[in-house]
C-alpha positions as CSV (number, residue, x, y, z in Angstrom):
1,X,15.6,6.9,60.2
2,X,17.2,6.7,56.8
3,X,15.6,6.8,53.4
4,X,14.3,3.4,52.2
5,X,16.4,1.8,49.4
6,X,14.9,0.3,46.3
7,X,15.6,-3.2,47.5
8,X,13.7,-2.5,50.7
9,X,10.5,-1.7,48.7
10,X,10.5,-5.1,47.0
11,X,8.9,-8.0,48.9
12,X,10.8,-11.2,49.4
13,X,8.5,-13.1,47.1
14,X,8.6,-10.6,44.3
15,X,11.0,-11.0,41.3
16,X,12.6,-8.2,39.5
17,X,12.3,-8.5,35.7
18,X,15.9,-8.2,34.4
19,X,16.2,-7.7,30.7
20,X,18.1,-10.5,29.0
21,X,21.3,-8.9,27.6
22,X,21.4,-11.5,24.8
23,X,17.8,-10.8,23.9
24,X,18.4,-7.1,23.7
25,X,21.5,-7.6,21.5
26,X,19.4,-9.8,19.3
27,X,16.6,-7.2,18.9
28,X,19.1,-4.4,18.2
29,X,20.8,-6.5,15.6
30,X,17.4,-7.4,14.0
31,X,16.6,-3.7,13.9
32,X,19.8,-3.0,12.1
33,X,19.3,-5.8,9.6
34,X,15.7,-4.6,8.9
35,X,16.9,-1.1,8.5
36,X,19.6,-2.1,6.1
37,X,17.2,-4.3,4.0
38,X,14.7,-1.4,3.5
39,X,17.4,1.2,2.9
40,X,19.2,-0.9,0.2
41,X,16.0,-1.6,-1.8
42,X,14.6,0.7,-4.5
43,X,11.2,-0.8,-4.0
44,X,9.1,-1.3,-0.8
45,X,10.2,-4.4,1.0
46,X,7.7,-7.0,2.2
47,X,7.5,-8.2,5.8
48,X,8.0,-11.7,4.5
49,X,11.3,-10.9,2.8
50,X,12.5,-9.2,6.1
51,X,11.3,-12.2,8.2
52,X,13.3,-14.6,6.1
53,X,16.5,-12.8,7.2
54,X,15.8,-12.5,10.9
55,X,15.7,-15.0,13.8
56,X,12.4,-17.0,13.7
57,X,11.2,-15.7,17.0
58,X,11.2,-12.1,15.9
59,X,7.8,-10.3,15.6
60,X,8.5,-8.5,12.3
61,X,5.5,-6.2,12.5
62,X,6.4,-5.0,16.0
63,X,10.0,-4.6,15.0
64,X,9.1,-2.5,12.0
65,X,6.7,-0.3,14.0
66,X,9.5,0.3,16.5
67,X,11.8,1.3,13.6
68,X,9.0,3.5,12.3
69,X,8.8,5.3,15.7
70,X,12.6,5.7,15.7
71,X,12.4,7.6,12.4
72,X,9.4,9.7,13.3
73,X,10.1,13.4,13.2
74,X,13.3,13.0,11.2
75,X,14.0,14.1,7.6
76,X,13.5,10.5,6.4
77,X,10.5,8.5,7.6
78,X,9.9,4.8,7.5
79,X,6.4,4.3,5.9
80,X,4.2,1.3,5.6
81,X,2.6,0.4,2.2
82,X,0.2,-2.4,2.7
83,X,2.5,-5.2,4.2
84,X,5.6,-3.6,2.7
85,X,8.0,-0.9,4.1
86,X,10.0,1.9,2.5
87,X,12.0,4.9,3.4
88,X,10.6,8.2,2.2
89,X,11.5,11.9,2.6
90,X,9.3,13.5,5.2
91,X,6.3,15.0,3.5
92,X,6.7,18.4,5.2
93,X,10.2,18.8,3.7
94,X,9.1,18.5,0.0
95,X,9.6,22.2,-0.5
96,X,13.3,22.0,0.3
97,X,14.1,19.2,-2.1
98,X,15.1,20.1,-5.7
99,X,13.9,17.6,-8.2
100,X,15.8,17.3,-11.4
101,X,13.4,15.0,-13.2
102,X,11.3,14.9,-16.3
103,X,8.0,16.6,-15.9
104,X,5.3,13.9,-15.5
105,X,2.4,14.3,-17.9
106,X,-0.8,15.2,-16.1
107,X,-3.6,12.7,-16.2
108,X,-6.6,13.6,-18.2
109,X,-10.0,14.1,-16.4
110,X,-11.2,10.9,-17.9
111,X,-8.1,9.0,-16.5
112,X,-8.6,10.5,-13.1
113,X,-12.3,9.5,-13.1
114,X,-11.4,5.9,-14.2
115,X,-8.7,5.7,-11.5
116,X,-11.0,6.8,-8.8
117,X,-13.7,4.4,-9.8
118,X,-11.2,1.5,-9.9
119,X,-9.8,2.5,-6.5
120,X,-13.2,2.6,-4.8
121,X,-15.1,-0.1,-6.6
122,X,-12.4,-2.7,-7.2
123,X,-12.7,-5.4,-8.4
124,X,-14.5,-3.7,-11.2
125,X,-14.9,-4.5,-14.9
126,X,-14.6,-2.1,-17.8
127,X,-18.4,-2.3,-18.5
128,X,-19.0,-1.4,-14.8
129,X,-16.7,1.6,-15.1
130,X,-18.6,2.8,-18.2
131,X,-21.9,2.3,-16.4
132,X,-20.8,4.5,-13.5
133,X,-19.3,7.2,-15.8
134,X,-22.1,7.1,-18.3
135,X,-19.7,7.1,-21.2
136,X,-17.4,4.7,-23.0
137,X,-13.8,4.2,-21.7
138,X,-11.1,4.2,-24.3
139,X,-8.4,1.7,-24.3
140,X,-5.9,4.6,-24.2
141,X,-7.2,5.7,-20.9
142,X,-6.6,2.3,-19.3
143,X,-3.2,2.1,-21.0
144,X,-2.1,5.3,-19.4
145,X,-3.0,4.0,-15.9
146,X,-1.4,0.6,-16.6
147,X,1.8,2.3,-17.8
148,X,1.9,4.5,-14.7
149,X,1.8,1.2,-12.7
150,X,-1.3,2.2,-10.7
151,X,-3.8,-0.3,-12.2
152,X,-3.6,-4.0,-12.9
153,X,-5.7,-6.9,-14.1
154,X,-6.9,-8.8,-11.1
155,X,-8.9,-11.7,-12.5
156,X,-11.9,-12.7,-14.5
157,X,-15.5,-12.3,-13.3
158,X,-17.6,-15.5,-13.2
159,X,-20.3,-14.1,-15.5
160,X,-21.1,-14.6,-19.2
161,X,-18.1,-13.5,-21.2
162,X,-15.8,-13.7,-18.2
163,X,-14.9,-10.0,-18.3
164,X,-11.5,-9.0,-16.8
165,X,-11.6,-7.3,-13.4
166,X,-9.4,-4.3,-12.6
167,X,-7.8,-3.1,-9.4
168,X,-5.1,-0.9,-8.1
169,X,-1.5,-1.8,-7.3
170,X,1.0,-1.4,-4.5
171,X,2.6,1.4,-6.5
172,X,-0.7,3.3,-6.4
173,X,-0.7,3.1,-2.6
174,X,2.9,4.2,-2.5
175,X,2.4,7.1,-4.9
176,X,-0.5,8.5,-3.0
177,X,0.9,8.0,0.5
178,X,-1.6,5.3,1.6
179,X,-0.8,2.4,3.8
180,X,-3.8,0.4,2.6
181,X,-7.0,1.0,0.6
182,X,-9.0,1.7,3.7
183,X,-7.0,5.0,4.0
184,X,-8.7,6.4,0.9
185,X,-10.7,9.5,1.8
186,X,-14.4,9.0,2.7
187,X,-17.5,11.0,1.7
188,X,-17.0,13.7,4.4
189,X,-13.3,14.1,3.6
190,X,-14.0,14.5,-0.1
191,X,-16.7,17.1,0.6
192,X,-14.4,18.9,3.0
193,X,-11.7,19.1,0.4
194,X,-14.2,20.5,-2.1
195,X,-13.8,17.5,-4.4
196,X,-17.6,16.9,-4.4
197,X,-19.5,19.8,-5.7
198,X,-23.1,20.5,-6.6
199,X,-26.1,18.7,-5.1
200,X,-25.3,15.2,-3.9
201,X,-28.1,12.6,-4.2
202,X,-29.6,11.5,-0.9
203,X,-28.6,7.9,-1.4
204,X,-25.0,8.7,-2.6
205,X,-22.3,6.9,-0.7
206,X,-18.6,6.1,-1.0
207,X,-18.0,2.3,-1.2
208,X,-15.4,0.6,1.0
209,X,-12.9,-0.9,-1.4
210,X,-11.8,-4.5,-1.2
211,X,-8.5,-4.8,0.6
212,X,-5.6,-7.1,-0.2
213,X,-4.8,-9.2,-3.2
214,X,-7.3,-12.0,-2.5
215,X,-9.8,-12.6,-5.2
216,X,-13.4,-11.9,-4.6
217,X,-15.9,-14.8,-4.5
218,X,-17.0,-14.2,-8.1
219,X,-13.5,-13.9,-9.5
220,X,-11.2,-16.5,-11.1
221,X,-7.4,-15.9,-11.2
222,X,-5.7,-14.6,-14.3
223,X,-3.9,-17.4,-16.2
224,X,-1.0,-17.2,-18.6
225,X,-3.4,-17.9,-21.4
226,X,-5.5,-14.9,-20.3
227,X,-2.4,-12.7,-20.3
228,X,-1.5,-13.9,-23.8
229,X,-5.0,-13.1,-25.0
230,X,-4.8,-9.6,-23.4
231,X,-1.4,-9.0,-25.1
232,X,0.4,-8.8,-21.7
233,X,3.0,-11.5,-22.6
234,X,5.6,-11.6,-25.3
235,X,5.9,-14.7,-27.6
236,X,8.7,-15.9,-25.3
237,X,6.3,-16.1,-22.4
238,X,7.7,-13.2,-20.4
239,X,5.6,-10.2,-19.3
240,X,6.3,-7.0,-21.1
241,X,8.1,-4.4,-19.1
């Protein structure tokens, strides 16, 4: 008796799923387009931007995750930054890359404290930052974080005086290798890294930061008039670089 063939193992009523060649070609072409769009951009590319240039029936997130898997383990990785994508050198190869660039000035302790408070407590006002730190926050400290592109004005709090609220930017996520704010280290991770020293109060906890660009319930959006009052617009109405 001979060996059974594949066709003998399939019942008469069963159908064999045959990949659609046209569909496969379309997906391969979509991968190539997405790869080219990210490669050609100096900044992380949004999924919306990619979707506009692909067939309407394409699942952009699934497509990008497939492309991310394709680059895993290579010298260049595809990384996700919020809902944006970018190519980055593999982190474990940083030792082999020679950087000819101007030395970046290190942030002061005060700037690091303010950045951490904004990252974990956003949306947060300047007064709330000072309340947490127990000292006044100079305008220069916030200016340094703004110039680095890591902190932005989010909106205005619906309280007397309508104070401006602060939050982090997409560049902040990109610089620190985070896909989203939920990836910020928690209490146990900070303790394990030795970043929390001394006796920690029993009720001490690390807040879960607000994700996304959506305003909180007690926030109003920043208007052009607000930006002018804050000195963020030139007389011509364009934002300062």
